[in-house]
Short mmCIF file of C-alpha atoms in Angstrom, two decimals:
data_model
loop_
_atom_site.label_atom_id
_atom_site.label_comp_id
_atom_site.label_asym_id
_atom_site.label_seq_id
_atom_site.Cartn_x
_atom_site.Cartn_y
_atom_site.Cartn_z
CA UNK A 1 9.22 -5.91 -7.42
CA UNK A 2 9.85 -8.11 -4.48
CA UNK A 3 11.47 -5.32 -2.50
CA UNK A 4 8.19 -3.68 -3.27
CA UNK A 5 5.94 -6.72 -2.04
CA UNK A 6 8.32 -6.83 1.13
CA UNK A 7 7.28 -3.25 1.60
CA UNK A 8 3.59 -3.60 1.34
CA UNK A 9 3.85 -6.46 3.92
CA UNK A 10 6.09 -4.98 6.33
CA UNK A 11 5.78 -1.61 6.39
CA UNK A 12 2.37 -0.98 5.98
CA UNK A 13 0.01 -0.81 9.39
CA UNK A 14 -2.91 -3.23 9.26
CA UNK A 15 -6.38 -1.53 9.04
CA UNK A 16 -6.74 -2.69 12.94
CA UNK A 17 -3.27 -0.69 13.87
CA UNK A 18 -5.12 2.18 11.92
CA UNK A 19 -7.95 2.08 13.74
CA UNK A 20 -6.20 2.34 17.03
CA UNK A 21 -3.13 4.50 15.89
CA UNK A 22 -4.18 6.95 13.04
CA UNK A 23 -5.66 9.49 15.45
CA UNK A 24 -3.00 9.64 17.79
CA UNK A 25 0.10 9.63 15.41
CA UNK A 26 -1.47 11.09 12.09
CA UNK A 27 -3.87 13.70 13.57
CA UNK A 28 -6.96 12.18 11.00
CA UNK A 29 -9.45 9.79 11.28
CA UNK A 30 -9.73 6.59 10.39
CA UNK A 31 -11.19 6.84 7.21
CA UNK A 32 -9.04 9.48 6.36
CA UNK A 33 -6.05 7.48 7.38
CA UNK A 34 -7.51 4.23 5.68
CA UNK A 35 -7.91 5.83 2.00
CA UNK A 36 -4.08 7.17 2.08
CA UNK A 37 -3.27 4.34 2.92
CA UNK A 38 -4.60 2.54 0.20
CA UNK A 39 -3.52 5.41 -2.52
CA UNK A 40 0.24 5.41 -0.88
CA UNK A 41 0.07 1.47 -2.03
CA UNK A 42 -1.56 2.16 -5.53
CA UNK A 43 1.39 4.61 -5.68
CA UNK A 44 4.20 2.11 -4.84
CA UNK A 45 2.72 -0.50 -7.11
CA UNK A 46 2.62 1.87 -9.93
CA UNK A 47 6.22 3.04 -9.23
CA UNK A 48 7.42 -0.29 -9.28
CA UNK A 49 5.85 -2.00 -12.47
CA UNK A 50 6.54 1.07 -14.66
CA UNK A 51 9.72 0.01 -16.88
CA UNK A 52 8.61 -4.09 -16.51
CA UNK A 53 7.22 -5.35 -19.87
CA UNK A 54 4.29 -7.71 -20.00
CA UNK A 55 4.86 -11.37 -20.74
CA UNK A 56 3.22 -13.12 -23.57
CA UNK A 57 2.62 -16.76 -22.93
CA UNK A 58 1.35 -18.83 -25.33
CA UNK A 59 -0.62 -21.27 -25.71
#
């Protein structure tokens, strides 16, 4: 999970390095860029908790 957290922070382009970028290296606009974006993280996240059981703490 921390690889995956390491990911998100690294890897990712802010949405200000979208704004600039996404037109000239992705061929879409913003907005377009910005919501693939977002489902490409839902998409890691999901990949990466599947398998990891919930903990029960009680109290």
């Amino acid at each position: 999970m921390l690889d995956a957290l390491k990911k998100i922070s690294k890897d990712f382009q802010s949405t200000d390095q979208l704004r600039e970028d996404c037109n000239e290296d992705y061929g879409l606009d913003y907005e377009e860029c910005l919501e693939m974006s977002y489902e490409n993280i839902q998409s890691l996240a999901e990949q990466t908790s599947k398998g990891i059981r919930k903990i029960n703490i009680k109290k």
